[in-house]
Amino acid sequence: MTTDKATIKRLPTGVPGLDEVLGGGLPEFSFNVIAGSPGCGKTTLAHQLMFALATPERPALYFTVLGEPPLKMLRYQQQFEFFDNAKVNACIRFVNLSQETASGDLQKVLTRMVAEVERHSPGLVMVDSFRSVVLAHDSGKSFIGLQEFIQQLGMLMTSWQATTFLIGEYFTEHDPNPVFTVADGLIWLRQSIDRNSVVRKMEVMKMRGQATLSGLHTFRISTTGVRVFAPPQLAGPGEAGSAVPTDNRLRMGVPGLDEMMGAGLPRGYSLLVAGPTGAGKSILAAAFLVEGARGGETGVIAAFEQRSGRSRGRVMSELIASGRVGVVDARAPALSVDEIATLLIAEVHRLKASRVVIDSLSGFELALAPTFREDFRESLSRLVSALASTGATVLMTSELEDRYDDLRFSPYGTAFLTDAIIVQRYIEVDSRLQRVIAVAKVRGSAHSNELRLFNIDDDGIQIGKMLDGYEGLLGGRPTRRVRSKSPTSGSAGG
């Protein structure tokens, strides 16, 4: 009994993120269907695949079926960066089947396709739109029925030793179409309107012979073409981000804060900085990145609070301009957590960054399409874990409404996801608002439990003395004066 198995070569699609979703690439010589409603990106995806895969050794035939001439279609496809005019009529040929399709005779369509394939011996064959062939079918004129046509086409495509695609407008996967059964792969594109946002999602419903990533994956169409955002994947055993000793500490860049945290932030930890508006969260986050740059480290920031370059500070702006701090563009509409995760992790790898800032979680949630806000907590958990698996240390800020008598760390109940928490608050002292800072948690490490006054000047955050008592209103009730003359230290945070 032989144990040899057939080896199926997997072709890189050239579509960012799609290879991961497919489980390693596109099976060579597979028969695939790209389906979805009008306008969801089927033709763009098909062209991007074709231009990536077509070579002189693997030429492509693109059959157009509708009356739309190829020149009109190409005029629009030329706007994408993946379009390579040198390949057209060299290793990519377009064949218009509109005349054969209009006759209603499927035999004529099949005969023309076979003749073109025999003439050019393609390694890639695409039919757009296959749905139009079905709709134009006239049983009174054709010698073969629709199901027989599909079966013959499927067998021919397999015998051609070509990787083939049928592109069709289908509105539901429950459409009882025999082509779905014959196909080796079925990629379904969806487009939905969520309030004022257009959300595009992709699902690989079928891909024979390999394990694909299940579920719906968001994708975006830009001038570069289609980009798919797969869920962030964790590093494997032994890779970056595995158990980090807490004695390997990072400096925060704020004088006095390292001592409060027990000698700095353990490398590889995730830190949540929570506080009300204007408390200095973004300034602390910027100081964290600037301090890393002083030590030769690179950083990445995803800033959801729209700021001018000047408001970031001169040093921070210079680091961004010089490429020592990368910025993830969070201004695109209808974002998903997977998209931000993909962009962040790609930038971390590009810069070999060791520090990452997300400023802020509140802005992050508002930047998402409404449909993605429902599971924000679960998605954020995956994001934090994926960033940690790269070995980077992550600082996130969270906007909180200061209610004076209500001590919270995050409106999303995500404080448990982080290894350390710094709280910034306002207090009323002698009819004035003053800022205080405290370290609420550093997992596995002793840290100060002091409430320290601080102020913000041109040099950033300046931490002052421990708050030893005050009189004023706390939660609407008079407070008694509290004094503490000596600093105390809290136990290891859990």
Coordinates of C-alpha atoms in Angstrom, one line a residue:
M1 CA 0.0 0.0 0.0
T2 CA 1.6 3.3 -1.1
T3 CA 1.6 6.3 1.3
D4 CA 2.5 8.8 -1.4
K5 CA 0.1 11.8 -1.5
A6 CA -0.6 14.1 -4.4
T7 CA 1.1 17.5 -3.9
I8 CA -1.0 20.5 -4.7
K9 CA 0.9 23.7 -5.4
R10 CA -0.4 26.8 -3.8
L11 CA -0.2 30.0 -5.8
P12 CA 0.3 33.3 -4.0
T13 CA -2.7 35.5 -4.9
G14 CA -1.0 38.9 -4.7
V15 CA -4.0 40.1 -2.7
P16 CA -2.8 41.2 0.8
G17 CA -4.3 39.1 3.5
L18 CA -6.1 36.7 1.1
D19 CA -3.4 34.0 1.3
E20 CA -3.8 33.8 5.1
V21 CA -7.6 33.5 4.7
L22 CA -7.3 30.8 2.0
G23 CA -4.9 28.8 4.2
G24 CA -1.7 29.4 2.3
G25 CA -2.6 30.4 -1.2
L26 CA -4.7 29.4 -4.1
P27 CA -4.6 25.7 -5.2
E28 CA -3.2 25.4 -8.7
F29 CA -5.5 24.0 -11.3
S30 CA -8.5 24.6 -9.0
F31 CA -12.0 25.6 -10.4
N32 CA -13.3 28.6 -8.4
V33 CA -16.3 30.8 -8.2
I34 CA -16.2 34.5 -7.1
A35 CA -19.7 35.4 -6.2
G36 CA -21.6 38.4 -4.7
S37 CA -24.0 41.2 -5.4
P38 CA -23.3 44.0 -7.9
G39 CA -20.6 46.5 -6.8
C40 CA -19.0 44.4 -4.1
G41 CA -15.6 44.1 -5.9
K42 CA -15.8 40.8 -7.8
T43 CA -14.2 42.1 -11.0
T44 CA -11.6 44.1 -9.2
L45 CA -10.6 41.0 -7.2
A46 CA -10.5 38.9 -10.3
H47 CA -8.3 41.4 -12.2
Q48 CA -5.9 41.7 -9.2
L49 CA -5.6 37.9 -9.0
M50 CA -5.0 37.7 -12.8
F51 CA -2.3 40.5 -12.9
A52 CA -0.5 38.9 -10.0
L53 CA -0.5 35.3 -11.4
A54 CA -0.2 35.9 -15.1
T55 CA 3.3 35.3 -16.6
P56 CA 4.6 34.3 -20.0
E57 CA 4.8 30.7 -18.6
R58 CA 1.3 31.0 -17.1
P59 CA -0.8 33.2 -19.6
A60 CA -4.3 34.3 -18.8
L61 CA -7.5 34.3 -20.8
Y62 CA -10.2 36.7 -19.5
F63 CA -13.6 36.0 -21.1
T64 CA -16.1 38.9 -20.9
V65 CA -19.7 38.0 -21.5
L66 CA -21.8 41.1 -21.1
G67 CA -22.1 43.7 -23.9
E68 CA -19.7 45.9 -21.9
P69 CA -16.5 46.0 -24.2
P70 CA -13.2 45.1 -22.6
L71 CA -11.8 48.5 -23.4
K72 CA -14.4 50.2 -21.1
M73 CA -13.6 47.7 -18.3
L74 CA -9.9 48.2 -18.7
R75 CA -10.2 51.9 -18.6
Y76 CA -11.4 51.6 -15.0
Q77 CA -9.1 48.8 -14.0
Q78 CA -6.1 50.9 -15.1
Q79 CA -6.8 53.2 -12.1
F80 CA -5.5 50.5 -9.8
E81 CA -1.8 50.1 -9.0
F82 CA -1.8 46.4 -9.7
F83 CA -2.6 47.0 -13.3
D84 CA 0.3 46.3 -15.6
N85 CA -0.2 47.5 -19.2
A86 CA 2.8 45.5 -20.4
K87 CA 1.0 42.3 -19.7
V88 CA -2.1 43.1 -21.8
N89 CA -2.0 41.2 -25.1
A90 CA 1.3 39.7 -24.0
C91 CA 0.5 37.2 -21.2
I92 CA -3.1 38.5 -20.6
R93 CA -5.7 38.3 -23.4
F94 CA -9.3 39.5 -23.3
V95 CA -12.0 37.6 -25.3
N96 CA -15.5 39.0 -25.7
L97 CA -18.2 36.3 -25.7
S98 CA -21.2 38.7 -25.9
Q99 CA -22.1 37.6 -29.4
E100 CA -22.2 33.9 -28.6
T101 CA -24.0 34.6 -25.3
A102 CA -26.7 36.8 -27.0
S103 CA -27.6 33.9 -29.3
G104 CA -28.8 32.0 -26.3
D105 CA -27.0 28.9 -27.5
L106 CA -24.8 27.5 -24.8
Q107 CA -23.1 25.1 -27.2
K108 CA -21.8 28.1 -29.2
V109 CA -20.4 29.7 -26.0
L110 CA -18.7 26.4 -25.0
T111 CA -17.3 25.9 -28.5
R112 CA -15.8 29.4 -28.6
M113 CA -14.2 29.0 -25.2
V114 CA -12.7 25.7 -26.1
A115 CA -11.3 27.1 -29.4
E116 CA -9.6 30.1 -27.5
V117 CA -8.2 27.8 -24.8
E118 CA -6.7 25.5 -27.5
R119 CA -5.3 28.4 -29.3
H120 CA -3.5 30.1 -26.3
S121 CA -3.0 27.3 -23.8
P122 CA -3.6 29.5 -20.8
G123 CA -2.7 28.7 -17.2
L124 CA -5.5 31.0 -16.0
V125 CA -9.0 31.3 -17.3
M126 CA -11.6 33.8 -16.1
V127 CA -15.2 34.1 -17.1
D128 CA -17.0 37.4 -16.2
S129 CA -19.8 37.4 -15.7
F130 CA -20.8 33.7 -15.7
R131 CA -24.3 34.7 -14.3
S132 CA -24.9 36.5 -17.6
V133 CA -24.4 33.2 -19.5
V134 CA -27.0 31.6 -17.3
L135 CA -29.5 34.4 -17.8
A136 CA -29.0 34.5 -21.6
H137 CA -29.6 30.7 -21.9
D138 CA -32.5 29.9 -24.3
S139 CA -33.5 26.3 -24.0
G140 CA -35.3 26.5 -27.3
K141 CA -32.0 27.4 -29.1
S142 CA -29.4 25.5 -27.3
F143 CA -28.5 21.8 -28.0
I144 CA -27.4 21.3 -24.4
G145 CA -29.1 22.2 -21.1
L146 CA -27.8 24.5 -18.4
Q147 CA -26.7 21.8 -16.0
E148 CA -25.0 19.8 -18.8
F149 CA -23.2 23.0 -19.9
I150 CA -21.9 23.6 -16.3
Q151 CA -20.8 20.0 -15.9
Q152 CA -19.0 20.1 -19.3
L153 CA -17.4 23.4 -18.5
G154 CA -16.2 22.1 -15.2
M155 CA -14.7 19.0 -16.7
L156 CA -13.0 21.0 -19.5
M157 CA -11.5 23.5 -17.0
T158 CA -10.1 20.6 -15.1
S159 CA -8.6 19.0 -18.2
W160 CA -7.2 22.3 -19.4
Q161 CA -4.6 22.3 -16.5
A162 CA -5.5 25.9 -15.8
T163 CA -6.6 27.7 -12.6
T164 CA -10.0 28.9 -13.4
F165 CA -12.5 31.4 -12.1
L166 CA -16.2 32.0 -12.8
I167 CA -17.3 35.5 -11.7
G168 CA -21.0 35.9 -11.1
E169 CA -23.6 38.1 -9.5
Y170 CA -25.4 36.0 -6.9
F171 CA -27.3 37.4 -4.0
T172 CA -27.5 34.5 -1.7
E173 CA -25.4 31.4 -1.1
H174 CA -28.7 29.4 -0.9
D175 CA -29.1 29.8 -4.7
P176 CA -29.6 26.2 -5.9
N177 CA -27.0 26.5 -8.6
P178 CA -25.1 23.4 -9.7
V179 CA -21.9 25.5 -10.3
F180 CA -21.5 25.8 -6.5
T181 CA -21.3 22.0 -6.2
V182 CA -18.9 21.5 -9.1
A183 CA -16.5 24.3 -7.9
D184 CA -13.4 23.5 -5.9
G185 CA -13.4 26.9 -4.3
L186 CA -16.2 29.4 -3.5
I187 CA -15.3 32.9 -2.5
W188 CA -18.3 35.1 -1.5
L189 CA -18.1 38.9 -1.3
R190 CA -20.7 40.8 0.7
Q191 CA -21.4 44.5 0.9
S192 CA -23.8 46.1 3.4
I193 CA -24.9 49.5 4.4
D194 CA -24.5 50.1 8.2
R195 CA -26.0 53.6 8.9
N196 CA -23.7 55.9 6.9
S197 CA -21.0 53.2 6.5
V198 CA -20.4 50.8 3.6
V199 CA -18.9 47.6 5.0
R200 CA -17.4 44.9 2.7
K201 CA -16.8 41.4 3.9
M202 CA -15.4 38.2 2.3
E203 CA -16.1 34.6 3.2
V204 CA -14.3 31.6 1.8
M205 CA -17.2 29.2 1.9
K206 CA -15.3 26.4 0.3
M207 CA -11.7 25.5 -0.7
R208 CA -11.1 21.8 -1.3
G209 CA -7.9 20.3 0.1
Q210 CA -6.9 22.9 2.6
A211 CA -8.0 24.5 5.9
T212 CA -9.2 28.1 5.5
L213 CA -9.9 30.7 8.1
S214 CA -13.6 30.5 8.8
G215 CA -16.0 33.4 9.2
L216 CA -16.4 36.8 7.6
H217 CA -13.3 38.9 6.9
T218 CA -13.5 42.6 6.2
F219 CA -11.8 43.9 3.1
R220 CA -11.2 47.4 1.6
I221 CA -10.8 48.5 -2.0
S222 CA -8.4 51.4 -2.5
T223 CA -6.1 52.5 -5.3
T224 CA -3.8 49.6 -4.5
G225 CA -6.8 47.2 -5.1
V226 CA -8.3 44.7 -2.6
R227 CA -6.8 44.2 0.8
V228 CA -8.3 41.6 3.1
F229 CA -8.0 41.9 6.9
A230 CA -7.8 38.5 8.6
P231 CA -8.0 38.2 12.4
P232 CA -4.7 38.8 14.0
Q233 CA -2.8 35.5 14.6
L234 CA -0.8 34.9 17.7
A235 CA 2.9 34.0 17.6
G236 CA 3.7 30.3 18.0
P237 CA 5.5 28.6 20.9
G238 CA 9.0 29.9 21.2
E239 CA 8.4 33.0 19.1
A240 CA 8.5 36.6 20.2
G241 CA 6.2 37.6 23.1
S242 CA 6.5 34.4 25.2
A243 CA 6.9 34.8 28.9
V244 CA 8.7 38.0 29.7
P245 CA 10.6 38.4 33.0
T246 CA 9.3 41.4 35.0
D247 CA 12.8 42.5 35.8
N248 CA 13.3 43.6 32.2
R249 CA 11.8 47.1 32.6
L250 CA 11.1 50.0 30.3
R251 CA 11.4 53.6 31.3
M252 CA 8.2 55.6 30.9
G253 CA 9.8 59.0 30.1
V254 CA 8.0 60.8 32.9
P255 CA 10.2 61.6 35.9
G256 CA 9.0 59.9 39.0
L257 CA 6.6 57.5 37.3
D258 CA 9.1 54.7 36.9
E259 CA 9.6 54.6 40.7
M260 CA 5.8 54.6 41.3
M261 CA 5.6 51.5 39.0
G262 CA 8.3 49.7 40.8
A263 CA 11.3 50.5 38.5
G264 CA 9.4 51.0 35.3
L265 CA 7.0 49.0 33.0
P266 CA 8.0 45.3 32.4
R267 CA 8.8 44.8 28.8
G268 CA 6.1 43.1 26.8
Y269 CA 3.3 44.2 29.1
S270 CA 0.1 46.0 28.1
L271 CA -0.6 49.2 30.0
L272 CA -3.9 51.1 30.2
V273 CA -3.8 54.8 31.0
A274 CA -7.3 55.9 32.0
G275 CA -8.5 59.4 32.8
P276 CA -10.9 62.2 31.9
T277 CA -10.4 64.6 29.0
G278 CA -7.4 66.9 29.4
A279 CA -5.8 64.9 32.1
G280 CA -2.7 64.2 30.1
K281 CA -3.1 60.7 28.7
S282 CA -1.9 61.5 25.2
I283 CA 1.1 63.5 26.7
L284 CA 2.1 60.4 28.7
A285 CA 1.7 58.2 25.7
A286 CA 3.9 60.5 23.6
A287 CA 6.5 60.6 26.4
F288 CA 6.6 56.8 26.4
L289 CA 7.4 56.7 22.7
V290 CA 10.0 59.6 22.9
E291 CA 11.7 57.8 25.8
G292 CA 12.0 54.6 23.7
A293 CA 13.5 56.6 20.8
R294 CA 16.2 58.0 23.2
G295 CA 17.2 54.4 23.8
G296 CA 17.3 53.5 20.2
E297 CA 13.9 51.9 20.1
T298 CA 11.3 52.4 17.4
G299 CA 7.6 52.8 18.0
V300 CA 4.2 52.8 16.4
I301 CA 1.1 54.9 17.2
A302 CA -2.5 54.5 16.1
A303 CA -4.0 57.9 16.9
F304 CA -7.8 58.1 16.8
E305 CA -7.9 61.5 18.3
Q306 CA -7.4 63.9 15.4
R307 CA -4.5 66.1 16.1
S308 CA -2.3 68.4 14.1
G309 CA 1.4 67.7 13.9
R310 CA 2.1 70.7 16.2
S311 CA -0.2 69.4 18.9
R312 CA 1.9 66.2 19.1
G313 CA 4.9 68.2 20.3
R314 CA 8.1 69.1 18.4
V315 CA 10.1 66.0 19.4
M316 CA 7.3 63.6 18.6
S317 CA 6.7 65.3 15.2
E318 CA 10.4 64.9 14.4
L319 CA 10.4 61.2 15.3
I320 CA 7.4 60.7 13.0
A321 CA 9.0 62.7 10.2
S322 CA 12.2 60.7 10.5
G323 CA 10.5 57.3 10.5
R324 CA 11.5 56.4 14.0
V325 CA 7.8 56.4 15.0
G326 CA 5.3 55.0 12.6
V327 CA 1.7 56.2 12.4
V328 CA -1.2 54.0 11.5
D329 CA -3.8 55.9 9.5
A330 CA -7.0 55.7 11.4
R331 CA -9.0 58.2 9.3
A332 CA -10.5 55.7 6.9
P333 CA -14.3 55.2 7.2
A334 CA -16.0 52.1 8.4
L335 CA -12.9 50.6 10.1
S336 CA -12.9 47.1 11.7
V337 CA -10.7 46.0 14.6
D338 CA -9.1 43.4 12.3
E339 CA -8.1 46.1 9.9
I340 CA -6.4 48.2 12.6
A341 CA -4.8 45.0 14.0
T342 CA -3.4 44.2 10.5
L343 CA -2.0 47.7 9.9
L344 CA -0.5 47.9 13.4
I345 CA 1.2 44.5 13.3
A346 CA 2.5 45.1 9.8
E347 CA 4.0 48.5 10.9
V348 CA 5.5 46.8 14.0
H349 CA 7.2 44.3 11.8
R350 CA 8.3 46.9 9.3
L351 CA 10.0 49.1 11.9
K352 CA 10.9 46.2 14.2
A353 CA 9.1 48.4 16.8
S354 CA 9.2 47.5 20.5
R355 CA 6.6 50.2 21.7
V356 CA 3.0 50.6 20.5
V357 CA 0.5 53.2 21.5
I358 CA -3.3 53.2 20.9
D359 CA -4.7 56.6 21.6
S360 CA -7.5 56.3 22.5
L361 CA -9.8 53.3 22.9
S362 CA -12.8 55.7 23.0
G363 CA -11.7 57.2 19.6
F364 CA -11.0 53.6 18.4
E365 CA -14.6 52.6 19.1
L366 CA -16.1 55.6 17.4
A367 CA -13.9 55.1 14.3
L368 CA -15.4 51.6 13.8
A369 CA -18.4 50.9 11.6
P370 CA -21.4 50.4 13.9
T371 CA -21.6 46.7 13.2
F372 CA -18.1 46.2 14.7
R373 CA -18.9 48.0 17.9
E374 CA -21.1 45.2 19.3
D375 CA -18.1 42.9 19.9
F376 CA -15.5 45.5 20.5
R377 CA -14.5 44.0 23.8
E378 CA -13.8 40.5 22.3
S379 CA -12.0 42.0 19.3
L380 CA -9.9 44.2 21.5
S381 CA -8.9 41.2 23.5
R382 CA -7.6 39.5 20.3
L383 CA -5.8 42.7 19.3
V384 CA -4.0 43.1 22.6
S385 CA -2.9 39.4 22.6
A386 CA -1.7 39.6 19.0
L387 CA 0.3 42.7 19.7
A388 CA 1.8 41.1 22.8
S389 CA 2.8 38.1 20.8
T390 CA 5.1 40.3 18.6
G391 CA 7.1 41.1 21.8
A392 CA 6.0 44.8 21.7
T393 CA 5.0 46.7 24.8
V394 CA 1.6 48.3 24.4
L395 CA 0.2 51.4 25.9
M396 CA -3.5 52.2 25.5
T397 CA -5.4 55.3 26.6
S398 CA -9.0 55.3 27.7
E399 CA -11.3 58.3 28.0
L400 CA -13.3 58.3 31.2
E401 CA -15.9 60.7 32.5
D402 CA -14.6 61.8 35.9
R403 CA -17.5 61.4 38.3
Y404 CA -15.3 62.0 41.4
D405 CA -16.9 59.2 43.5
D406 CA -16.9 56.6 40.7
L407 CA -13.5 55.0 40.2
R408 CA -13.4 53.1 36.9
F409 CA -10.7 52.1 34.5
S410 CA -12.5 51.6 31.2
P411 CA -16.0 51.9 29.9
Y412 CA -15.6 48.6 28.1
G413 CA -14.8 46.4 31.0
T414 CA -11.4 45.7 29.4
A415 CA -9.2 46.6 32.4
F416 CA -8.7 42.9 33.0
L417 CA -7.0 42.5 29.6
T418 CA -4.1 44.7 30.6
D419 CA -1.0 43.9 32.8
A420 CA -0.8 47.4 34.2
I421 CA -3.1 50.4 34.9
I422 CA -2.3 54.1 35.5
V423 CA -5.2 56.3 36.6
Q424 CA -5.3 60.1 36.1
R425 CA -8.0 62.0 37.9
Y426 CA -9.2 65.5 38.8
I427 CA -9.8 66.5 42.4
E428 CA -11.2 69.7 43.9
V429 CA -8.8 71.4 46.3
D430 CA -9.6 74.9 47.6
S431 CA -12.1 75.5 44.8
R432 CA -9.6 74.5 42.1
L433 CA -9.3 71.4 39.9
Q434 CA -6.0 69.7 40.4
R435 CA -4.6 66.5 38.6
V436 CA -3.6 63.4 40.5
I437 CA -2.0 60.2 39.2
A438 CA -1.8 56.7 40.7
V439 CA -0.6 53.3 39.7
A440 CA -3.5 50.9 40.2
K441 CA -1.9 47.7 38.9
V442 CA 1.3 46.3 37.7
R443 CA 0.9 42.5 37.4
G444 CA 3.4 40.5 39.3
S445 CA 5.2 43.5 40.7
A446 CA 5.2 45.7 43.8
H447 CA 4.2 49.3 43.0
S448 CA 3.4 52.5 44.9
N449 CA -0.2 53.1 46.0
E450 CA 0.4 56.8 46.4
L451 CA -1.9 59.5 44.9
R452 CA 0.6 62.0 43.5
L453 CA -0.2 65.5 42.3
F454 CA 1.1 66.4 38.9
N455 CA 1.0 69.3 36.4
I456 CA 1.7 69.7 32.7
D457 CA 4.1 72.3 31.3
D458 CA 6.1 72.8 28.2
D459 CA 8.3 69.9 29.2
G460 CA 5.5 67.5 29.6
I461 CA 4.1 65.8 32.8
Q462 CA 5.8 66.8 36.1
I463 CA 4.9 64.6 39.0
G464 CA 4.9 66.4 42.4
K465 CA 4.4 65.4 46.0
M466 CA 2.1 62.8 47.4
L467 CA -1.4 64.0 48.2
D468 CA -1.4 64.2 52.0
G469 CA -4.9 65.4 52.5
Y470 CA -7.4 67.8 51.1
E471 CA -10.8 69.5 51.8
G472 CA -13.5 69.9 49.3
L473 CA -16.4 68.2 47.7
L474 CA -16.1 64.5 46.7
G475 CA -19.2 63.2 45.0
G476 CA -21.2 66.1 46.3
R477 CA -20.4 65.4 50.0
P478 CA -18.0 67.3 52.3
T479 CA -14.8 65.3 52.8
R480 CA -12.7 65.2 55.9
R481 CA -9.1 66.1 55.8
V482 CA -6.8 63.1 55.3
R483 CA -3.1 63.1 56.0
S484 CA -0.4 60.7 55.2
K485 CA 3.2 61.7 56.0
S486 CA 5.1 58.8 54.6
P487 CA 4.9 57.0 51.3
T488 CA 3.4 53.5 51.3
S489 CA 3.9 50.7 48.8
G490 CA 1.2 48.5 47.5
S491 CA 1.4 44.7 47.0
A492 CA 1.9 43.1 43.6
G493 CA -1.0 43.8 41.3
G494 CA -3.1 40.9 40.1

